[in-house]
mmCIF file of C-alpha atoms and ligand atoms in Angstrom:
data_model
loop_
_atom_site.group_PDB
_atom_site.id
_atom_site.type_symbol
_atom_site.label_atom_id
_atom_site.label_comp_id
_atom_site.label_asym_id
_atom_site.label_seq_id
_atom_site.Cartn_x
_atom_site.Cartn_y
_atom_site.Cartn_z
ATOM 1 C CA UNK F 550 -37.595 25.139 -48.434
ATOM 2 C CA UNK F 551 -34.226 26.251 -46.504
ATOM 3 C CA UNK F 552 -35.351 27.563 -42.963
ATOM 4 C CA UNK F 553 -35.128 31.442 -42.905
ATOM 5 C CA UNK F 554 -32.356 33.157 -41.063
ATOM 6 C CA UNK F 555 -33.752 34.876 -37.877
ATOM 7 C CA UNK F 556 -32.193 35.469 -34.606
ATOM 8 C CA UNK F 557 -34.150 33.742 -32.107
ATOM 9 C CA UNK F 558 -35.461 36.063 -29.215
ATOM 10 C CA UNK F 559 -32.465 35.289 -26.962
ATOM 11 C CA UNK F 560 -29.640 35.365 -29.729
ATOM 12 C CA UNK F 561 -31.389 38.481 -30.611
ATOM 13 C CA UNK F 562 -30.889 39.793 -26.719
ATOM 14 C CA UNK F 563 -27.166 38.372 -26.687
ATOM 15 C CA UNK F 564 -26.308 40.091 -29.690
ATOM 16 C CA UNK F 565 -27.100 43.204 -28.613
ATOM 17 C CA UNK F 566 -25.489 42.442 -25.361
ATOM 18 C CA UNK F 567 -22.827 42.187 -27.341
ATOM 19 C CA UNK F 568 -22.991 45.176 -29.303
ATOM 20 C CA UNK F 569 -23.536 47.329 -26.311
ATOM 21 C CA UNK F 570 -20.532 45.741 -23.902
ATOM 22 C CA UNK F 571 -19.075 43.128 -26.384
ATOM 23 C CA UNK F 572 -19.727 40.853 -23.780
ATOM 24 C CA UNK F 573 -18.905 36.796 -24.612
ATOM 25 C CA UNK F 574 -22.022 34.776 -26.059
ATOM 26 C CA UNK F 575 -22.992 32.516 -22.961
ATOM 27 C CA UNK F 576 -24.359 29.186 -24.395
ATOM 28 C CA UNK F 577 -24.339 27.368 -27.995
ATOM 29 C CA UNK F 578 -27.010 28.912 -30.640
ATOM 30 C CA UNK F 579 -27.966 27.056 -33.559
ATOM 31 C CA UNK F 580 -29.117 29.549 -35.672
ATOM 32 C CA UNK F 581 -27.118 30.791 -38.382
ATOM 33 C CA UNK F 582 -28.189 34.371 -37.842
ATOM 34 C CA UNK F 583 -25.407 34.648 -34.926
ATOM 35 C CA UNK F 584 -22.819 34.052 -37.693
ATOM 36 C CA UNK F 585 -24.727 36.560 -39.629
ATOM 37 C CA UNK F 586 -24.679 39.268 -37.014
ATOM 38 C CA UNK F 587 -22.035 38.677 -34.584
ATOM 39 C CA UNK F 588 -19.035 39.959 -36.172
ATOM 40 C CA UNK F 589 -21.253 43.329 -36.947
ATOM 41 C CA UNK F 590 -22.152 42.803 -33.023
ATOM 42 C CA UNK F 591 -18.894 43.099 -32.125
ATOM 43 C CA UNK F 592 -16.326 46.069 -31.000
ATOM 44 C CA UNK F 593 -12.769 45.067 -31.428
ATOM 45 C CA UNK F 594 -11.351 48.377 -31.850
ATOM 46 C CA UNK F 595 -10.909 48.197 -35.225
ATOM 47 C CA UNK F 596 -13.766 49.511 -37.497
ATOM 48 C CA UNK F 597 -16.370 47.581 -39.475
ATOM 49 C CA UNK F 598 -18.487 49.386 -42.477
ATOM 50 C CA UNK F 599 -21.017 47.405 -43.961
ATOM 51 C CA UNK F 600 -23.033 48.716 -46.824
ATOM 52 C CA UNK F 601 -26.126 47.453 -47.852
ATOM 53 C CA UNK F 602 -27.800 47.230 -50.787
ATOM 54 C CA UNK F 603 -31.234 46.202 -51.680
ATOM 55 C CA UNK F 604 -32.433 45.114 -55.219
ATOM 56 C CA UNK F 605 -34.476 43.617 -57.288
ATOM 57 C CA UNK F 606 -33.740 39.971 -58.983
ATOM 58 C CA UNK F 607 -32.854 42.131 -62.034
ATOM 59 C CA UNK F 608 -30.382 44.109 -60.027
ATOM 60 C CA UNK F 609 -32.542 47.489 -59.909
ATOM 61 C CA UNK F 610 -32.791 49.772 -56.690
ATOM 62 C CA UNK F 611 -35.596 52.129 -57.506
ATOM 63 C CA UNK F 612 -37.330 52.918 -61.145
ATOM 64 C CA UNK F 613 -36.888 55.302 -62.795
ATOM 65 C CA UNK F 614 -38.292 58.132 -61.187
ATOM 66 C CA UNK F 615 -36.307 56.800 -57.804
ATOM 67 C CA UNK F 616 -39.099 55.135 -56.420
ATOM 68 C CA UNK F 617 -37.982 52.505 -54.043
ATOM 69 C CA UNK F 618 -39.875 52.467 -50.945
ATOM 70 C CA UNK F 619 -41.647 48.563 -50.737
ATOM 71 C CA UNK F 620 -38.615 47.023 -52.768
ATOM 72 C CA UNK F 621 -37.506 45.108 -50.229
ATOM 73 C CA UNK F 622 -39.431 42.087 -49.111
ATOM 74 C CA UNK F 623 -41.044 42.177 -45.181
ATOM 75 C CA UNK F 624 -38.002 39.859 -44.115
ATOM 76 C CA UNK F 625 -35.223 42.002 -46.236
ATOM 77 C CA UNK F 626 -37.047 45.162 -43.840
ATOM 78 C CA UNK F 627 -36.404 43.449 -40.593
ATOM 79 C CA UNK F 628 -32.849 42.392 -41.796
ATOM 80 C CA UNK F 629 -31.907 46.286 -42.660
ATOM 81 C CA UNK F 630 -33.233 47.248 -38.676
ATOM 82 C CA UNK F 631 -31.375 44.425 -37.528
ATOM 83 C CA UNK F 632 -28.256 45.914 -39.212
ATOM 84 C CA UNK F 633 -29.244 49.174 -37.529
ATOM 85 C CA UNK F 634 -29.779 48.406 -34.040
ATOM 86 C CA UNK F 635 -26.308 46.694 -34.322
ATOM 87 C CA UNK F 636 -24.204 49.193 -35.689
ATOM 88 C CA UNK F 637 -23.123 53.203 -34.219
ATOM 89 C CA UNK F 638 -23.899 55.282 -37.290
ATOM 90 C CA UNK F 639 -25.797 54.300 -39.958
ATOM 91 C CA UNK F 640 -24.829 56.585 -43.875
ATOM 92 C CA UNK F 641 -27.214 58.068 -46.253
ATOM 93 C CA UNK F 642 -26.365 60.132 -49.574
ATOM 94 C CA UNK F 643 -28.465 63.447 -49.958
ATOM 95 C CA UNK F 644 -29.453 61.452 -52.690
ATOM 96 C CA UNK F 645 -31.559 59.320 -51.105
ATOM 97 C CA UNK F 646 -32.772 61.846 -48.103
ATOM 98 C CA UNK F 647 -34.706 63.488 -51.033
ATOM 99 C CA UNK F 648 -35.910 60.902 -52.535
ATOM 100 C CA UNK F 649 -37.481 58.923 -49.475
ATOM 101 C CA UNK F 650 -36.960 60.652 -46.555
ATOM 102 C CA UNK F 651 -35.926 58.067 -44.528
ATOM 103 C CA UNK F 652 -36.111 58.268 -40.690
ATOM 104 C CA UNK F 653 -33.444 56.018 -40.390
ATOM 105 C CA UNK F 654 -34.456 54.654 -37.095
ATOM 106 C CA UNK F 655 -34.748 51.108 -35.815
ATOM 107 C CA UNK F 656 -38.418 50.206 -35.875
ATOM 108 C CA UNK F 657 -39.343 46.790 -36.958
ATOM 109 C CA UNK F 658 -37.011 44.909 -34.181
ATOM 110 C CA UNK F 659 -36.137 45.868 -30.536
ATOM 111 C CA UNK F 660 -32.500 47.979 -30.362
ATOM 112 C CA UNK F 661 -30.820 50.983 -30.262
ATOM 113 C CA UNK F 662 -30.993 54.059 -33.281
ATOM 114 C CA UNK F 663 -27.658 54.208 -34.843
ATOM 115 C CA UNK F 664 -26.650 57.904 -35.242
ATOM 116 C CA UNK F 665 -28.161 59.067 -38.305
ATOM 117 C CA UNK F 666 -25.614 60.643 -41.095
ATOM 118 C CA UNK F 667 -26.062 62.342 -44.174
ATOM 119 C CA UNK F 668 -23.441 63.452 -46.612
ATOM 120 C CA UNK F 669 -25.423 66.733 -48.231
ATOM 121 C CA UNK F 670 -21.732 68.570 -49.143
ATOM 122 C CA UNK F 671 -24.131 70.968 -50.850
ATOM 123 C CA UNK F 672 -26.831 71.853 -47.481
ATOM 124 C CA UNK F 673 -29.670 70.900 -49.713
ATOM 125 C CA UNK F 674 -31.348 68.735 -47.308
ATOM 126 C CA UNK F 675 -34.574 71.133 -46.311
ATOM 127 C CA UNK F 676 -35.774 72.191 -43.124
ATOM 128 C CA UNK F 677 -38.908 69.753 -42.052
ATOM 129 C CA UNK F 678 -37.254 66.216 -43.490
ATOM 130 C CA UNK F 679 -37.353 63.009 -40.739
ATOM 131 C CA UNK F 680 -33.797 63.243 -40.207
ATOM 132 C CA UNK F 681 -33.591 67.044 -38.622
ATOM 133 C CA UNK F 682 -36.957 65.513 -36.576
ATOM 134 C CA UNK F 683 -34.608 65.488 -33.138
ATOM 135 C CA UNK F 684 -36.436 61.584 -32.690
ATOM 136 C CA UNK F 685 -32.543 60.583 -33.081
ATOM 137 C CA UNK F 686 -28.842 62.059 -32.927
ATOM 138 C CA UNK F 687 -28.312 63.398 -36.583
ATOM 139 C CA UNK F 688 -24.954 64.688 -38.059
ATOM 140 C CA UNK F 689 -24.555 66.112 -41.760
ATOM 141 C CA UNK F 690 -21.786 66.026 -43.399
ATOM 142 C CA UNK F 691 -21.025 69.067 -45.590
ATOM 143 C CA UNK F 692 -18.556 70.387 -47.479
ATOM 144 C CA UNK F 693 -16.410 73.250 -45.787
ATOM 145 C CA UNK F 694 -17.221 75.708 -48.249
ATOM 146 C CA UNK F 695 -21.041 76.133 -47.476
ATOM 147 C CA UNK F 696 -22.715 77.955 -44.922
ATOM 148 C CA UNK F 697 -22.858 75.913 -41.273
ATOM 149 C CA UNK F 698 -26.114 74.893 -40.682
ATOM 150 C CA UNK F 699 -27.552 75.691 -37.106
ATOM 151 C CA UNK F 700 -30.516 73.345 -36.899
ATOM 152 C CA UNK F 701 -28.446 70.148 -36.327
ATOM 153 C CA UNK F 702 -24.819 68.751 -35.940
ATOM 154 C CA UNK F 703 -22.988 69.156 -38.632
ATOM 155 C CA UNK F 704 -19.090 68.027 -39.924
ATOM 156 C CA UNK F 705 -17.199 70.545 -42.107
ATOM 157 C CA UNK F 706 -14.504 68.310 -44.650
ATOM 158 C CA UNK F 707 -12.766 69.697 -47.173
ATOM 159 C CA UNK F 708 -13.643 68.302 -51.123
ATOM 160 C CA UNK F 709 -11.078 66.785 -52.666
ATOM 161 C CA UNK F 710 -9.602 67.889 -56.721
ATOM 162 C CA UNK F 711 -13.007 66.369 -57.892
ATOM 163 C CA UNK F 712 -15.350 67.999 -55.413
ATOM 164 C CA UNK F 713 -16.164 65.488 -53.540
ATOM 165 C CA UNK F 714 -15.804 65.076 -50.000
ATOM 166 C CA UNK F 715 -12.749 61.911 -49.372
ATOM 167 C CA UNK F 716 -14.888 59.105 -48.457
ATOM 168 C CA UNK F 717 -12.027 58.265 -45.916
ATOM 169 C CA UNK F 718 -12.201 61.560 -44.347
ATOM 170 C CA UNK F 719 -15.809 60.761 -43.444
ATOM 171 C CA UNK F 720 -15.075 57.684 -41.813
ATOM 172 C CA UNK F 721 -12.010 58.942 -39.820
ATOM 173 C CA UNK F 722 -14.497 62.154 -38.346
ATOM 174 C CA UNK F 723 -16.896 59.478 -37.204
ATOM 175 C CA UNK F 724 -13.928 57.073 -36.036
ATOM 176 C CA UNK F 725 -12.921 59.944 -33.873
ATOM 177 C CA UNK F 726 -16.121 60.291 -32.711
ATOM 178 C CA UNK F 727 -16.229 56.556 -31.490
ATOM 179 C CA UNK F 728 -18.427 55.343 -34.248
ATOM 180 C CA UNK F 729 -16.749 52.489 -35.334
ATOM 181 C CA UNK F 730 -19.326 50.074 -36.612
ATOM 182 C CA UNK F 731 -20.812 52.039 -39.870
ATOM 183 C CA UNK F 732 -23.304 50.989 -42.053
ATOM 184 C CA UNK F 733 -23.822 52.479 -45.163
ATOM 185 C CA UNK F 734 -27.256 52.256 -46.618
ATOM 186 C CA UNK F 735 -27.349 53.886 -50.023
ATOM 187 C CA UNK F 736 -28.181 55.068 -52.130
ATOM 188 C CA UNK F 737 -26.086 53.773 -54.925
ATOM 189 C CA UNK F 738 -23.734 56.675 -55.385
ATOM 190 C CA UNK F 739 -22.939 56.951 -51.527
ATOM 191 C CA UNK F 740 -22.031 53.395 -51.378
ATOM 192 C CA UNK F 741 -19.742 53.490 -55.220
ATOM 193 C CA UNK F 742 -17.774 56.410 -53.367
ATOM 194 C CA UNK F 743 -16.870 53.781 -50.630
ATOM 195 C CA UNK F 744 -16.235 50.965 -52.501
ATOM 196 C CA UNK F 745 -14.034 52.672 -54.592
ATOM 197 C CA UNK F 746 -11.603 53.600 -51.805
ATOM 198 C CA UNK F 747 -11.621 50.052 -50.943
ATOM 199 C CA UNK F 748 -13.319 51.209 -47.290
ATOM 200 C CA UNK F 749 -16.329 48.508 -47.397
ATOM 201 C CA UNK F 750 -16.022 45.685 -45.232
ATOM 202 C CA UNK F 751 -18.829 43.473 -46.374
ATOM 203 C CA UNK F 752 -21.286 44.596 -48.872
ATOM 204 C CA UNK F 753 -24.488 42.985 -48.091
ATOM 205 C CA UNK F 754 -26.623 42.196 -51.275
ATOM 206 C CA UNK F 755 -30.380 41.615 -50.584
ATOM 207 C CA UNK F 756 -32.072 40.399 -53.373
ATOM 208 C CA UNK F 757 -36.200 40.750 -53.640
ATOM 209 C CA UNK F 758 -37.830 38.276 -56.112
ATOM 210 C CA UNK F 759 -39.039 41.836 -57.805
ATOM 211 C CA UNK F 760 -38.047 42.504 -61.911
ATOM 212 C CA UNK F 761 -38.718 46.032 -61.992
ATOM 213 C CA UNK F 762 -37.363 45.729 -65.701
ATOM 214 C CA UNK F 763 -35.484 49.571 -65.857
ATOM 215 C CA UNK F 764 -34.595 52.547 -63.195
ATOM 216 C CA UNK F 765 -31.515 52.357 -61.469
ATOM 217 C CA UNK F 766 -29.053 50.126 -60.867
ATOM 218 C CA UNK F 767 -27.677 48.648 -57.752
ATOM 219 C CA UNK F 768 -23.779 49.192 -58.386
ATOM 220 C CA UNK F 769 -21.755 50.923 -61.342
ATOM 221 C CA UNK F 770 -18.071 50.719 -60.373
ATOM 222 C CA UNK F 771 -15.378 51.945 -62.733
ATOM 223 C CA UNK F 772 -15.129 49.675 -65.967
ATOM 224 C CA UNK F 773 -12.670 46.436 -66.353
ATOM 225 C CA UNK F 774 -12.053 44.787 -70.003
ATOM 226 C CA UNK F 775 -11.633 41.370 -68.729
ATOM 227 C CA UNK F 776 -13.964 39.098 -66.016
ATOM 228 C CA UNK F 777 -10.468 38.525 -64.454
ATOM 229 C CA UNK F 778 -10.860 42.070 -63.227
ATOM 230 C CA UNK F 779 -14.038 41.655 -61.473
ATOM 231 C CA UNK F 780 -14.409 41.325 -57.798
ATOM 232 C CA UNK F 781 -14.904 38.132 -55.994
ATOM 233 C CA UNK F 782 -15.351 38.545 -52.998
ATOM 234 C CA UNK F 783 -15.956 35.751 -50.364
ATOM 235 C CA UNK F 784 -19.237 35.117 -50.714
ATOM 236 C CA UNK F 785 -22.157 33.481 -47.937
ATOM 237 C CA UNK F 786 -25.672 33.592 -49.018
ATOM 238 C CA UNK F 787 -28.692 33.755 -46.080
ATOM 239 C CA UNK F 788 -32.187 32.889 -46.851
ATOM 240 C CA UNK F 789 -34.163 35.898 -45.063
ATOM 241 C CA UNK F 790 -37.654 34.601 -45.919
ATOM 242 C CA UNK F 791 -39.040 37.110 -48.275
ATOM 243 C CA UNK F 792 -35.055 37.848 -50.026
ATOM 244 C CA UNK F 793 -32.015 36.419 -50.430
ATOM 245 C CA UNK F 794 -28.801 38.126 -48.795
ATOM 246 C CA UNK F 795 -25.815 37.596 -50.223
ATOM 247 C CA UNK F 796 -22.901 38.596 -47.493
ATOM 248 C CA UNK F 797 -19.844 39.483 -49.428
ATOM 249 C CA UNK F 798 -16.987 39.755 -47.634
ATOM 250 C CA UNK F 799 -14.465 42.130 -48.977
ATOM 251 C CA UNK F 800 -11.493 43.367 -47.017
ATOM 252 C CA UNK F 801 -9.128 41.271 -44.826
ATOM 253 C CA UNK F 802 -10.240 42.953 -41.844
ATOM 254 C CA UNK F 803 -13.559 41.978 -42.406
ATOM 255 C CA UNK F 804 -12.725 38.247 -42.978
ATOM 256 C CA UNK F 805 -10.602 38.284 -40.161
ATOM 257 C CA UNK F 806 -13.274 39.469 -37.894
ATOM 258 C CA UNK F 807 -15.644 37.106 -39.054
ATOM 259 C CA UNK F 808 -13.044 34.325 -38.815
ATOM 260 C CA UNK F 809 -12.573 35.778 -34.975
ATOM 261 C CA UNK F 810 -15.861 35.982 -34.517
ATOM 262 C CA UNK F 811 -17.089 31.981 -35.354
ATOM 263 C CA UNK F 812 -14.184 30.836 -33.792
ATOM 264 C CA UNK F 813 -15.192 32.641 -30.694
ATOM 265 C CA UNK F 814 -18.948 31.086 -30.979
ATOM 266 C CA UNK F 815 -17.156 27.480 -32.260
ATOM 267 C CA UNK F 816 -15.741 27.517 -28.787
ATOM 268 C CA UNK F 817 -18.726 27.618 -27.041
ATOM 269 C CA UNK F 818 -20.518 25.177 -29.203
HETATM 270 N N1 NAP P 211 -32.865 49.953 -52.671
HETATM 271 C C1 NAP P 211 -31.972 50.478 -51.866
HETATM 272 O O1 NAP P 211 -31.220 49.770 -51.168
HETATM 273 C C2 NAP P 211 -31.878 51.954 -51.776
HETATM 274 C C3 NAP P 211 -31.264 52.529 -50.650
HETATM 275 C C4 NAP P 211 -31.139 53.905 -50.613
HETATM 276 C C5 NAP P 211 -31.629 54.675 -51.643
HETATM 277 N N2 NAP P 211 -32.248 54.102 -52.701
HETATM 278 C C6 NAP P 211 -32.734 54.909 -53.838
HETATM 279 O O2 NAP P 211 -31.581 55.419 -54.469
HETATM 280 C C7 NAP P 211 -31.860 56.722 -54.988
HETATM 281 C C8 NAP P 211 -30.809 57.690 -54.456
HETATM 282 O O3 NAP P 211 -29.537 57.181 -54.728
HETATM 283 P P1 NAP P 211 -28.438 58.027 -55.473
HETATM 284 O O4 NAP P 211 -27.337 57.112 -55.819
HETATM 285 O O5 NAP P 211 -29.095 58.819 -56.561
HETATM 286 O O6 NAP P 211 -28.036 59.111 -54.386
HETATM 287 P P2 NAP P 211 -27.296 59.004 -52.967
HETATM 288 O O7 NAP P 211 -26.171 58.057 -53.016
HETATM 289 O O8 NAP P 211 -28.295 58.850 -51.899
HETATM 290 O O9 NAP P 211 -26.748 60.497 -52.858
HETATM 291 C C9 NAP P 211 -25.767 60.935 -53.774
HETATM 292 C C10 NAP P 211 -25.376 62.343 -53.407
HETATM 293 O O10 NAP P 211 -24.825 62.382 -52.093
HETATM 294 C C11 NAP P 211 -23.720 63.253 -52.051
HETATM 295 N N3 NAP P 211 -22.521 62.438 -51.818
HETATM 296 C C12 NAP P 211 -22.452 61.130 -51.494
HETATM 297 N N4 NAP P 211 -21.180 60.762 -51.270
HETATM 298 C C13 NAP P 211 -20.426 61.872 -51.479
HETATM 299 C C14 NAP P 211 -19.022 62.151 -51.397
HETATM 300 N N5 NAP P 211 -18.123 61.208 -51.082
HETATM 301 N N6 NAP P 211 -18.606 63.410 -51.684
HETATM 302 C C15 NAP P 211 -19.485 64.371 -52.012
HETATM 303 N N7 NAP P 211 -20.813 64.171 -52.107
HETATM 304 C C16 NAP P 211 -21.268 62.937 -51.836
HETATM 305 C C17 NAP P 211 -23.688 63.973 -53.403
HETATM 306 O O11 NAP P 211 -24.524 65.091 -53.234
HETATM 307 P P3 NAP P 211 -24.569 66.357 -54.235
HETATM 308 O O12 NAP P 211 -25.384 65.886 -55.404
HETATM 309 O O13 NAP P 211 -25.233 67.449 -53.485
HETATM 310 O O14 NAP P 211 -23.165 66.662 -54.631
HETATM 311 C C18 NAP P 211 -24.291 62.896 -54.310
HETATM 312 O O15 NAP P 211 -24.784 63.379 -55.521
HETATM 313 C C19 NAP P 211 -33.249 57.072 -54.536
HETATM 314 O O16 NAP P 211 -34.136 56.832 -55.602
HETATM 315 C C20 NAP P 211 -33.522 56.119 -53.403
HETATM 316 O O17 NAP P 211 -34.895 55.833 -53.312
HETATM 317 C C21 NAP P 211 -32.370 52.755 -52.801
#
């Protein structure tokens, strides 16, 4: 069987080095998890949104009535937290605050908590939920027609001729707020809005060998006609252990970065 990708301790240290004062990586690694992580490690002033979704072999993301707590395999877990401790802000939809009530912290590896956002345009997130817990900085995004909510941080955007809030507006309030490296972790809706403005960097597909056989799916975009349509995106695929990853890499930016970024560790190896 292919060896699992997992930073070793020390990569594990230098890449959060890295993330913390994009300092150089000092000696040659081996493992395959540096190409993996590094170019989400890294600040190069320009941003980096990863979204991540995590399904089943038959490309589900909860059942049907939005269960999707243990979907993920043990390893697929660790890889999310990884993604965590590495980037500044990490995005839910009120969607999924609802549904699981995610804390949203970085638990099952050592690291930082990413600042914790939720787009609830409507304020129905409830007093009482993990993410108003004050464990971790939280920000809401809402829509500037509702009430302002005084029990945590909140961002005010206008909605756009459809009612939704411009997923670019989103990123640009949390740009200017320094928090460049974003990743967005569902649900499915949350992450559509993004891809559909073309603002996803890499869209990390984690596969569990799972066939929940109905519920909901991973991705709907917009309809094509023709396969020729369809994305195809760069693609690299990680054995985590317990899933699959496939890292898709789908904006220039991105590929440059990740170009930058194993050129930068081909130098030292
Ligand atoms: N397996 C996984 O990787 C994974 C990860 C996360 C969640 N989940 C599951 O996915 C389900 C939730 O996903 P979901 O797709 O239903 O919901 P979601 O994406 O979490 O939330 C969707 C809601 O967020 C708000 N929203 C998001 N982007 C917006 C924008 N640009 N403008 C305005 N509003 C925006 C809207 O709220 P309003 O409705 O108030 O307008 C929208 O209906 C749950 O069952 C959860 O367990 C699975």
């Amino acid at each position: 069987m292919f060896q699992a990708t997992r930073p070793c301790p020390k990569s594990w240290e230098t890449l959060l080095a890295i993330r913390q004062h994009d300092v150089a990586p000092l000696y040659a690694y081996e493992d395959t998890a540096m190409a993996l992580y590094l170019p989400i490690a890294r600040r190069t002033g320009k941003s980096m949104v990863v979204a991540q979704v995590g399904q089943s072999l038959d490309g589900r993301v909860a059942t049907v009535d939005g269960d999707a707590r243990d979907l993920s395999g043990q390893d697929g877990f660790d890889h999310l937290h990884r993604i965590r401790a590495l980037v500044d802000a990490v995005i839910v939809g009120v969607g999924c605050v609802l549904a699981d009530d995610p804390r949203l912290t970085v638990r099952n590896v050592s690291g930082p908590n990413p600042v914790r956002i939720a787009i609830d345009p409507n304020g129905r997130i409830p007093h009482g939920f993990k993410l108003l817990d004050g464990q971790s900085e939280t920000i809401i995004i809402q829509a500037d027609d509702q009430p302002i909510r005084t029990d945590v941080e909140t961002i005010s955007l206008p909605r756009n001729q459809d009612g939704l809030l411009e997923p670019a507006d989103i990123l640009s309030a949390l740009f200017a707020r320094g928090l460049t490296n974003i990743l967005i972790e569902g649900g499915a809706t949350t992450i559509e809005h993004f891809l559909c403005h073309d603002l996803v960097d890499r869209l990390h597909i984690c596969i569990a060998p799972i066939i929940v056989g109905s519920g909901l799916p991973g991705l709907s975009l917009p309809p094509i006609k023709a396969l020729s349509q369809a994305l195809r995106p760069k693609v690299t695929a990680y054995n985590l252990g317990s899933d699959v990853l496939f890292d898709c890499v789908l904006r220039a930016n991105a590929a440059e970065q990740c170009n930058q970024a194993h050129e930068a560790l081909a130098a030292i190896t």
